[in-house]
């Protein structure tokens, strides 16, 4: 959670209530505490911070490892549109633009905070960056134009203008003594390429935090991985039939008979090998036939059957009925269906494991190789979380590019 106007001196990080972590950037210790920005982080998130940049009392940036990706969060508190000069506002947005320029294109980016800018309604040429559900009552001001220019420069979009909500979920600022005076001056900016993972962005109207601003919440899903295409099944010679001694004898007799008809005096080594290979393959194909290999259509689980399917379907149906009625009788029927589905699933799993054990016993007797393959396929490995090791340069900044990490390693080795 990003917070503007913290009014704390200095910079630092400390634990607060419930093991949450406060990360802030303010003025120098010898100055009056004005402005200030920061983050409140969950302790788990704080452990995954790669680095923090305390730029000023108006800008702070953290870089966080999120699974296999890296996300950059920039919290800002822009100069007030009416109180500060245009030069001061231009300087602030110029500094912000330089900070965004340093963020790698492959990393996620969130720029959030109090921009003190009104962007107005959607219009050309800002349609890719400004959504149709912005504040239409107040016109765009100087800071608002700077926000839109920043979005156009770095291919960003104002996330909380792209989702339709009632007015209380749009306006971020209300005047203390006149609630009819309101506007939208707080934003969350994201890359336009991240639009597909953002599910919602809106104001929380009932969160009163002793301020005239309302917080904005952004929801997103983990980026979906592209599913690989279904592999075609490949026909291969069924070598399992070679375990039958009668098939082995048949192949030996046929191959031996065919090779006797070949005159070895008129062939070189390559021709002899080609003849033997073709003869053996033809014989194997005729004697063993083919089997299909590859990803065919499989059931999701070995124990899934029609009984389980019907029990779960009935449980879901009765749950929806209870949600609409909220009657005790409907809840009792749903509870009974839920208990029944658990019993059916348990019975199906037990039957599946019994069958699996019987199949393994047969494989162990007749085909040890297939036995070990089957056991290996059923092993479940819960891989522990293994975060990427952070490699820092000489200045303490984390490195992400492979060539930079390699060069850093070479530089370290030279010192020994």
Short mmCIF file of C-alpha atoms in Angstrom, two decimals:
data_model
loop_
_atom_site.label_atom_id
_atom_site.label_comp_id
_atom_site.label_asym_id
_atom_site.label_seq_id
_atom_site.Cartn_x
_atom_site.Cartn_y
_atom_site.Cartn_z
CA UNK A 1 0.00 0.00 0.00
CA UNK A 2 1.45 3.34 -1.08
CA UNK A 3 0.90 6.38 1.15
CA UNK A 4 1.55 10.06 0.30
CA UNK A 5 1.99 12.95 2.73
CA UNK A 6 3.51 10.85 5.52
CA UNK A 7 5.27 13.89 7.09
CA UNK A 8 8.10 11.82 8.50
CA UNK A 9 11.70 12.96 8.61
CA UNK A 10 14.58 11.05 7.06
CA UNK A 11 14.39 7.68 5.33
CA UNK A 12 14.14 4.17 6.65
CA UNK A 13 12.27 0.95 7.21
CA UNK A 14 10.75 -0.39 10.41
CA UNK A 15 8.19 -2.92 11.60
CA UNK A 16 4.83 -1.66 12.77
CA UNK A 17 1.67 -3.39 14.02
CA UNK A 18 1.00 -7.02 13.03
CA UNK A 19 4.53 -7.37 11.61
CA UNK A 20 3.77 -5.06 8.70
CA UNK A 21 6.69 -2.98 7.47
CA UNK A 22 6.72 0.78 6.95
CA UNK A 23 9.13 2.08 4.32
CA UNK A 24 9.29 5.89 4.03
CA UNK A 25 11.19 8.76 2.41
CA UNK A 26 11.01 12.26 3.88
CA UNK A 27 12.95 15.48 4.32
CA UNK A 28 16.28 15.76 6.11
CA UNK A 29 16.31 15.49 9.89
CA UNK A 30 17.09 19.20 10.29
CA UNK A 31 14.09 20.30 8.19
CA UNK A 32 10.43 20.66 8.98
CA UNK A 33 8.48 17.47 8.29
CA UNK A 34 6.44 18.23 5.18
CA UNK A 35 5.22 16.00 2.38
CA UNK A 36 6.81 12.54 2.60
CA UNK A 37 5.91 9.30 0.83
CA UNK A 38 6.15 5.64 1.71
CA UNK A 39 4.82 2.09 1.58
CA UNK A 40 3.21 -0.27 4.06
CA UNK A 41 4.22 -3.81 3.16
CA UNK A 42 3.43 -7.29 4.33
CA UNK A 43 6.45 -8.86 6.01
CA UNK A 44 6.70 -11.51 3.28
CA UNK A 45 6.75 -8.83 0.57
CA UNK A 46 9.34 -6.82 2.47
CA UNK A 47 11.69 -9.82 2.46
CA UNK A 48 11.51 -9.90 -1.34
CA UNK A 49 12.53 -6.26 -1.87
CA UNK A 50 15.52 -6.16 -4.20
CA UNK A 51 16.35 -2.52 -3.57
CA UNK A 52 14.80 0.77 -2.42
CA UNK A 53 15.47 4.21 -3.88
CA UNK A 54 14.73 7.13 -1.56
CA UNK A 55 14.64 9.80 -4.25
CA UNK A 56 13.06 12.66 -2.33
CA UNK A 57 10.26 13.55 0.05
CA UNK A 58 7.94 13.29 -2.97
CA UNK A 59 9.16 10.11 -4.68
CA UNK A 60 10.16 6.69 -3.36
CA UNK A 61 10.67 3.53 -5.42
CA UNK A 62 10.92 -0.12 -4.43
CA UNK A 63 11.82 -3.08 -6.62
CA UNK A 64 10.24 -6.35 -5.53
CA UNK A 65 10.76 -9.93 -6.65
CA UNK A 66 7.32 -11.48 -7.30
CA UNK A 67 7.80 -15.12 -8.22
CA UNK A 68 9.70 -15.21 -11.49
CA UNK A 69 8.97 -11.57 -12.27
CA UNK A 70 10.13 -8.24 -10.92
CA UNK A 71 7.74 -5.39 -10.14
CA UNK A 72 8.62 -1.73 -9.61
CA UNK A 73 6.41 0.39 -7.34
CA UNK A 74 6.80 4.18 -7.40
CA UNK A 75 4.88 6.19 -4.81
CA UNK A 76 4.61 9.92 -5.50
CA UNK A 77 3.15 13.09 -4.04
CA UNK A 78 2.99 15.73 -6.78
CA UNK A 79 3.12 19.50 -6.09
CA UNK A 80 -0.31 21.06 -5.66
CA UNK A 81 -1.63 22.53 -8.89
CA UNK A 82 -2.57 25.90 -7.35
CA UNK A 83 0.20 26.45 -4.80
CA UNK A 84 3.36 25.73 -6.80
CA UNK A 85 4.74 27.32 -9.94
CA UNK A 86 4.71 25.66 -13.35
CA UNK A 87 8.51 25.34 -13.20
CA UNK A 88 8.33 23.36 -9.96
CA UNK A 89 5.66 21.06 -11.37
CA UNK A 90 7.61 20.56 -14.60
CA UNK A 91 10.72 19.71 -12.60
CA UNK A 92 8.85 17.12 -10.53
CA UNK A 93 7.35 15.34 -13.53
CA UNK A 94 10.71 15.55 -15.33
CA UNK A 95 12.40 13.75 -12.43
CA UNK A 96 9.62 11.17 -12.37
CA UNK A 97 10.08 10.56 -16.10
CA UNK A 98 13.81 9.95 -15.64
CA UNK A 99 13.11 7.40 -12.91
CA UNK A 100 10.63 5.54 -15.14
CA UNK A 101 13.20 5.52 -17.95
CA UNK A 102 15.53 3.43 -15.78
CA UNK A 103 12.95 0.66 -15.29
CA UNK A 104 13.59 -2.28 -17.60
CA UNK A 105 10.86 -2.91 -20.18
CA UNK A 106 10.49 -6.55 -19.09
CA UNK A 107 9.55 -5.58 -15.53
CA UNK A 108 6.10 -4.59 -14.24
CA UNK A 109 5.57 -0.96 -13.26
CA UNK A 110 3.10 0.75 -10.93
CA UNK A 111 3.22 4.53 -10.46
CA UNK A 112 0.72 5.62 -7.82
CA UNK A 113 -0.13 8.43 -5.49
CA UNK A 114 -1.58 11.93 -5.28
CA UNK A 115 -0.90 13.57 -8.65
CA UNK A 116 -2.93 16.70 -7.78
CA UNK A 117 -4.05 16.62 -11.40
CA UNK A 118 -7.46 16.49 -13.03
CA UNK A 119 -7.40 14.64 -16.34
CA UNK A 120 -10.98 15.40 -17.42
CA UNK A 121 -12.98 13.19 -19.75
CA UNK A 122 -11.61 10.87 -22.41
CA UNK A 123 -10.54 12.57 -25.62
CA UNK A 124 -8.05 12.37 -28.46
CA UNK A 125 -5.12 11.80 -28.49
CA UNK A 126 -5.20 10.32 -24.97
CA UNK A 127 -7.61 7.42 -25.62
CA UNK A 128 -4.96 4.68 -25.24
CA UNK A 129 -3.91 6.10 -21.89
CA UNK A 130 -7.14 7.49 -20.38
CA UNK A 131 -10.19 5.30 -19.91
CA UNK A 132 -13.84 6.25 -20.56
CA UNK A 133 -14.75 6.27 -16.85
CA UNK A 134 -12.76 9.24 -15.60
CA UNK A 135 -14.12 12.33 -13.84
CA UNK A 136 -16.23 14.12 -16.47
CA UNK A 137 -17.35 17.01 -14.26
CA UNK A 138 -14.03 18.79 -13.77
CA UNK A 139 -11.86 19.93 -16.71
CA UNK A 140 -8.23 18.95 -17.17
CA UNK A 141 -5.70 21.21 -15.39
CA UNK A 142 -1.94 21.78 -15.71
CA UNK A 143 -0.95 18.76 -13.61
CA UNK A 144 -3.51 16.65 -15.48
CA UNK A 145 -1.85 17.47 -18.79
CA UNK A 146 1.53 16.52 -17.34
CA UNK A 147 0.08 13.18 -16.18
CA UNK A 148 -1.26 12.41 -19.66
CA UNK A 149 2.01 13.47 -21.31
CA UNK A 150 3.88 11.17 -18.92
CA UNK A 151 1.58 8.28 -19.90
CA UNK A 152 2.08 8.93 -23.61
CA UNK A 153 5.86 9.16 -23.21
CA UNK A 154 6.20 5.84 -21.40
CA UNK A 155 3.21 3.88 -22.77
CA UNK A 156 1.30 4.00 -19.48
CA UNK A 157 -2.42 4.01 -18.74
CA UNK A 158 -4.48 5.43 -15.87
CA UNK A 159 -5.82 2.15 -14.48
CA UNK A 160 -8.64 3.60 -12.34
CA UNK A 161 -10.33 5.18 -15.37
CA UNK A 162 -10.86 1.97 -17.37
CA UNK A 163 -13.51 0.30 -15.19
CA UNK A 164 -17.13 1.40 -14.90
CA UNK A 165 -18.26 2.17 -11.35
CA UNK A 166 -20.67 4.45 -9.55
CA UNK A 167 -19.41 7.97 -8.70
CA UNK A 168 -18.36 7.08 -5.15
CA UNK A 169 -15.88 4.59 -6.65
CA UNK A 170 -14.44 7.19 -9.04
CA UNK A 171 -13.86 10.37 -7.02
CA UNK A 172 -10.73 10.28 -4.87
CA UNK A 173 -10.92 13.68 -3.12
CA UNK A 174 -13.77 15.42 -1.25
CA UNK A 175 -13.77 18.86 0.33
CA UNK A 176 -14.02 18.66 4.12
CA UNK A 177 -16.89 21.08 4.60
CA UNK A 178 -18.72 20.50 1.32
CA UNK A 179 -18.95 16.91 0.09
CA UNK A 180 -20.45 18.09 -3.19
CA UNK A 181 -17.04 19.49 -4.13
CA UNK A 182 -15.10 16.49 -5.33
CA UNK A 183 -12.65 15.40 -8.02
CA UNK A 184 -10.36 12.64 -9.21
CA UNK A 185 -6.72 13.54 -8.52
CA UNK A 186 -5.24 10.22 -7.28
CA UNK A 187 -4.24 7.63 -9.85
CA UNK A 188 -2.50 4.30 -10.40
CA UNK A 189 -0.51 4.22 -13.64
CA UNK A 190 0.52 0.91 -15.19
CA UNK A 191 2.06 -0.22 -18.46
CA UNK A 192 -0.46 -0.59 -21.29
CA UNK A 193 0.82 -4.14 -21.80
CA UNK A 194 -0.35 -5.05 -18.29
CA UNK A 195 -4.00 -4.28 -19.09
CA UNK A 196 -4.82 -7.97 -19.65
CA UNK A 197 -3.94 -8.92 -16.06
CA UNK A 198 -5.79 -6.02 -14.36
CA UNK A 199 -9.30 -7.03 -13.30
CA UNK A 200 -10.44 -3.89 -11.46
CA UNK A 201 -9.32 -0.51 -10.10
CA UNK A 202 -11.60 1.65 -7.99
CA UNK A 203 -11.91 3.90 -4.97
CA UNK A 204 -12.89 2.48 -1.57
CA UNK A 205 -15.55 5.01 -0.54
CA UNK A 206 -16.09 3.94 3.08
CA UNK A 207 -12.44 3.96 4.19
CA UNK A 208 -12.19 7.09 6.31
CA UNK A 209 -8.55 7.55 7.28
CA UNK A 210 -8.63 11.07 8.76
CA UNK A 211 -7.99 12.60 5.34
CA UNK A 212 -9.95 14.21 2.54
CA UNK A 213 -8.68 11.54 0.11
CA UNK A 214 -10.06 8.07 -0.48
CA UNK A 215 -7.77 5.08 -1.15
CA UNK A 216 -7.67 3.32 -4.53
CA UNK A 217 -7.47 -0.44 -4.80
CA UNK A 218 -6.16 -2.26 -7.88
CA UNK A 219 -6.81 -5.95 -8.46
CA UNK A 220 -4.88 -8.13 -10.83
CA UNK A 221 -4.34 -11.77 -11.57
CA UNK A 222 -1.13 -13.62 -12.14
CA UNK A 223 -0.18 -13.38 -15.77
CA UNK A 224 -1.47 -16.41 -17.59
CA UNK A 225 1.08 -18.64 -19.21
CA UNK A 226 0.54 -19.57 -22.80
CA UNK A 227 -0.50 -23.18 -22.96
CA UNK A 228 1.67 -25.30 -25.22
CA UNK A 229 -0.08 -26.84 -28.17
CA UNK A 230 -1.29 -30.39 -27.85
CA UNK A 231 1.37 -32.75 -29.10
CA UNK A 232 0.36 -35.25 -31.73
CA UNK A 233 0.51 -38.89 -30.80
CA UNK A 234 3.37 -40.75 -32.46
CA UNK A 235 3.15 -44.36 -33.58
CA UNK A 236 6.10 -46.45 -32.43
CA UNK A 237 6.94 -50.13 -32.65
CA UNK A 238 5.48 -51.91 -29.64
CA UNK A 239 8.72 -53.23 -28.15
CA UNK A 240 6.86 -54.62 -25.14
CA UNK A 241 5.91 -57.66 -27.21
CA UNK A 242 9.57 -58.66 -27.35
CA UNK A 243 9.18 -59.95 -23.79
CA UNK A 244 7.25 -62.89 -25.28
CA UNK A 245 9.67 -65.72 -26.11
CA UNK A 246 7.52 -66.91 -29.01
CA UNK A 247 7.75 -63.46 -30.64
CA UNK A 248 11.52 -63.45 -30.11
CA UNK A 249 11.93 -66.84 -31.78
CA UNK A 250 9.73 -65.77 -34.68
CA UNK A 251 11.78 -62.62 -35.30
CA UNK A 252 15.09 -64.52 -35.12
CA UNK A 253 13.88 -67.08 -37.65
CA UNK A 254 12.47 -64.50 -40.10
CA UNK A 255 15.51 -62.18 -39.92
CA UNK A 256 17.91 -65.13 -40.27
CA UNK A 257 16.02 -66.47 -43.30
CA UNK A 258 15.98 -63.06 -45.02
CA UNK A 259 19.66 -62.39 -44.39
CA UNK A 260 20.62 -65.79 -45.89
CA UNK A 261 19.21 -64.58 -49.20
CA UNK A 262 21.64 -61.61 -49.24
CA UNK A 263 24.98 -62.12 -51.02
CA UNK A 264 27.66 -60.59 -48.74
CA UNK A 265 30.40 -60.70 -51.39
CA UNK A 266 28.82 -57.98 -53.55
CA UNK A 267 28.09 -55.45 -50.73
CA UNK A 268 30.23 -53.05 -48.68
CA UNK A 269 29.83 -52.27 -44.98
CA UNK A 270 27.32 -49.43 -45.46
CA UNK A 271 25.11 -51.46 -47.77
CA UNK A 272 25.25 -54.45 -45.44
CA UNK A 273 24.22 -52.30 -42.47
CA UNK A 274 21.35 -50.72 -44.43
CA UNK A 275 20.10 -54.13 -45.49
CA UNK A 276 20.24 -55.50 -41.95
CA UNK A 277 18.50 -52.40 -40.52
CA UNK A 278 15.68 -52.50 -43.07
CA UNK A 279 15.19 -56.24 -42.62
CA UNK A 280 15.05 -55.98 -38.81
CA UNK A 281 12.63 -53.02 -38.83
CA UNK A 282 10.26 -54.69 -41.31
CA UNK A 283 10.22 -57.84 -39.23
CA UNK A 284 9.65 -55.96 -35.97
CA UNK A 285 6.77 -54.02 -37.52
CA UNK A 286 5.08 -57.19 -38.72
CA UNK A 287 5.62 -59.12 -35.49
CA UNK A 288 5.10 -56.42 -32.83
CA UNK A 289 2.81 -53.88 -34.45
CA UNK A 290 2.58 -50.28 -33.23
CA UNK A 291 1.63 -48.39 -30.08
CA UNK A 292 0.81 -44.69 -29.71
CA UNK A 293 3.12 -42.43 -27.70
CA UNK A 294 2.61 -38.80 -26.73
CA UNK A 295 0.02 -36.69 -24.95
CA UNK A 296 -3.32 -38.14 -25.76
CA UNK A 297 -6.63 -37.43 -24.05
CA UNK A 298 -6.40 -38.36 -20.39
CA UNK A 299 -8.63 -37.98 -17.39
CA UNK A 300 -7.66 -35.31 -14.91
CA UNK A 301 -7.47 -37.83 -12.06
CA UNK A 302 -7.47 -41.60 -11.90
CA UNK A 303 -10.37 -41.67 -9.43
CA UNK A 304 -12.70 -39.36 -11.36
CA UNK A 305 -15.76 -41.27 -12.53
CA UNK A 306 -19.44 -40.69 -13.24
CA UNK A 307 -20.46 -41.21 -9.60
CA UNK A 308 -18.05 -38.52 -8.42
CA UNK A 309 -19.13 -36.19 -11.21
CA UNK A 310 -22.83 -36.48 -10.34
CA UNK A 311 -22.23 -36.11 -6.59
CA UNK A 312 -20.24 -32.89 -7.02
CA UNK A 313 -22.73 -31.53 -9.54
CA UNK A 314 -25.59 -32.07 -7.09
CA UNK A 315 -23.62 -30.44 -4.28
CA UNK A 316 -23.00 -27.32 -6.38
CA UNK A 317 -26.65 -27.14 -7.43
CA UNK A 318 -27.91 -27.27 -3.84
CA UNK A 319 -25.34 -24.68 -2.76
CA UNK A 320 -26.70 -22.20 -5.31
CA UNK A 321 -30.23 -22.92 -4.12
CA UNK A 322 -29.25 -22.15 -0.54
CA UNK A 323 -27.47 -18.92 -1.55
CA UNK A 324 -30.71 -17.61 -3.04
CA UNK A 325 -33.13 -18.75 -0.34
CA UNK A 326 -31.04 -18.76 2.89
CA UNK A 327 -33.55 -21.28 4.28
CA UNK A 328 -32.57 -23.87 6.92
CA UNK A 329 -34.08 -26.73 4.91
CA UNK A 330 -32.03 -25.82 1.84
CA UNK A 331 -28.88 -25.59 3.93
CA UNK A 332 -29.56 -29.02 5.41
CA UNK A 333 -29.98 -30.48 1.92
CA UNK A 334 -26.72 -28.86 0.83
CA UNK A 335 -24.88 -30.18 3.91
CA UNK A 336 -26.15 -33.70 3.19
CA UNK A 337 -25.02 -33.46 -0.45
CA UNK A 338 -21.61 -32.16 0.64
CA UNK A 339 -21.10 -35.09 3.05
CA UNK A 340 -22.26 -37.53 0.38
CA UNK A 341 -19.81 -36.12 -2.19
CA UNK A 342 -16.95 -36.58 0.28
CA UNK A 343 -17.94 -40.21 0.83
CA UNK A 344 -18.17 -40.88 -2.90
CA UNK A 345 -14.78 -39.27 -3.52
CA UNK A 346 -13.17 -41.24 -0.70
CA UNK A 347 -14.56 -44.52 -2.03
CA UNK A 348 -13.41 -43.70 -5.57
CA UNK A 349 -9.89 -42.87 -4.38
CA UNK A 350 -9.63 -46.10 -2.38
CA UNK A 351 -10.77 -48.13 -5.38
CA UNK A 352 -8.29 -46.30 -7.60
CA UNK A 353 -5.38 -47.04 -5.26
CA UNK A 354 -6.36 -50.71 -5.02
CA UNK A 355 -6.36 -51.00 -8.80
CA UNK A 356 -3.04 -49.17 -8.99
CA UNK A 357 -1.52 -51.60 -6.47
CA UNK A 358 -2.81 -54.63 -8.41
CA UNK A 359 -1.39 -53.23 -11.66
CA UNK A 360 1.97 -52.62 -10.00
CA UNK A 361 2.05 -56.20 -8.71
CA UNK A 362 1.51 -57.53 -12.24
CA UNK A 363 4.15 -55.20 -13.69
CA UNK A 364 6.66 -56.17 -11.01
CA UNK A 365 6.26 -59.84 -11.94
CA UNK A 366 6.29 -59.53 -15.73
CA UNK A 367 7.91 -56.18 -16.58
CA UNK A 368 10.29 -54.64 -14.00
CA UNK A 369 11.15 -51.80 -16.37
CA UNK A 370 7.54 -50.70 -16.72
CA UNK A 371 7.12 -51.14 -12.96
CA UNK A 372 9.82 -48.56 -12.20
CA UNK A 373 8.51 -46.21 -14.89
CA UNK A 374 5.02 -46.34 -13.39
CA UNK A 375 6.31 -45.71 -9.85
CA UNK A 376 8.44 -42.80 -11.04
CA UNK A 377 5.49 -41.24 -12.85
CA UNK A 378 3.39 -41.31 -9.67
CA UNK A 379 5.97 -39.60 -7.47
CA UNK A 380 4.91 -36.17 -6.37
CA UNK A 381 7.62 -33.65 -5.66
CA UNK A 382 6.64 -30.50 -3.76
CA UNK A 383 9.39 -28.19 -4.87
CA UNK A 384 10.18 -25.63 -2.18
CA UNK A 385 10.18 -21.96 -3.06
CA UNK A 386 13.62 -21.10 -4.39
CA UNK A 387 13.97 -17.36 -4.88
CA UNK A 388 16.47 -16.11 -7.40
CA UNK A 389 19.78 -15.22 -5.77
CA UNK A 390 20.29 -11.46 -5.82
CA UNK A 391 23.66 -10.40 -7.25
CA UNK A 392 24.64 -6.80 -6.50
CA UNK A 393 27.10 -4.60 -8.32
CA UNK A 394 29.87 -2.59 -6.66
CA UNK A 395 27.35 0.12 -5.71
CA UNK A 396 24.93 -2.32 -4.07
CA UNK A 397 22.37 -2.29 -6.91
CA UNK A 398 20.90 -5.65 -7.91
CA UNK A 399 21.76 -7.07 -11.33
CA UNK A 400 19.23 -8.91 -13.49
CA UNK A 401 20.83 -9.23 -16.93
CA UNK A 402 22.90 -12.40 -17.48
CA UNK A 403 25.81 -10.56 -19.08
CA UNK A 404 25.96 -8.08 -16.18
CA UNK A 405 25.94 -10.94 -13.63
CA UNK A 406 28.69 -12.76 -15.56
CA UNK A 407 30.85 -9.65 -15.72
CA UNK A 408 30.30 -9.03 -12.00
CA UNK A 409 31.48 -12.56 -11.25
CA UNK A 410 34.61 -12.06 -13.34
CA UNK A 411 35.38 -8.82 -11.54
CA UNK A 412 35.05 -10.56 -8.16
CA UNK A 413 37.38 -13.39 -9.24
CA UNK A 414 40.03 -10.90 -10.31
CA UNK A 415 40.21 -9.57 -6.76
CA UNK A 416 41.38 -12.94 -5.35
#
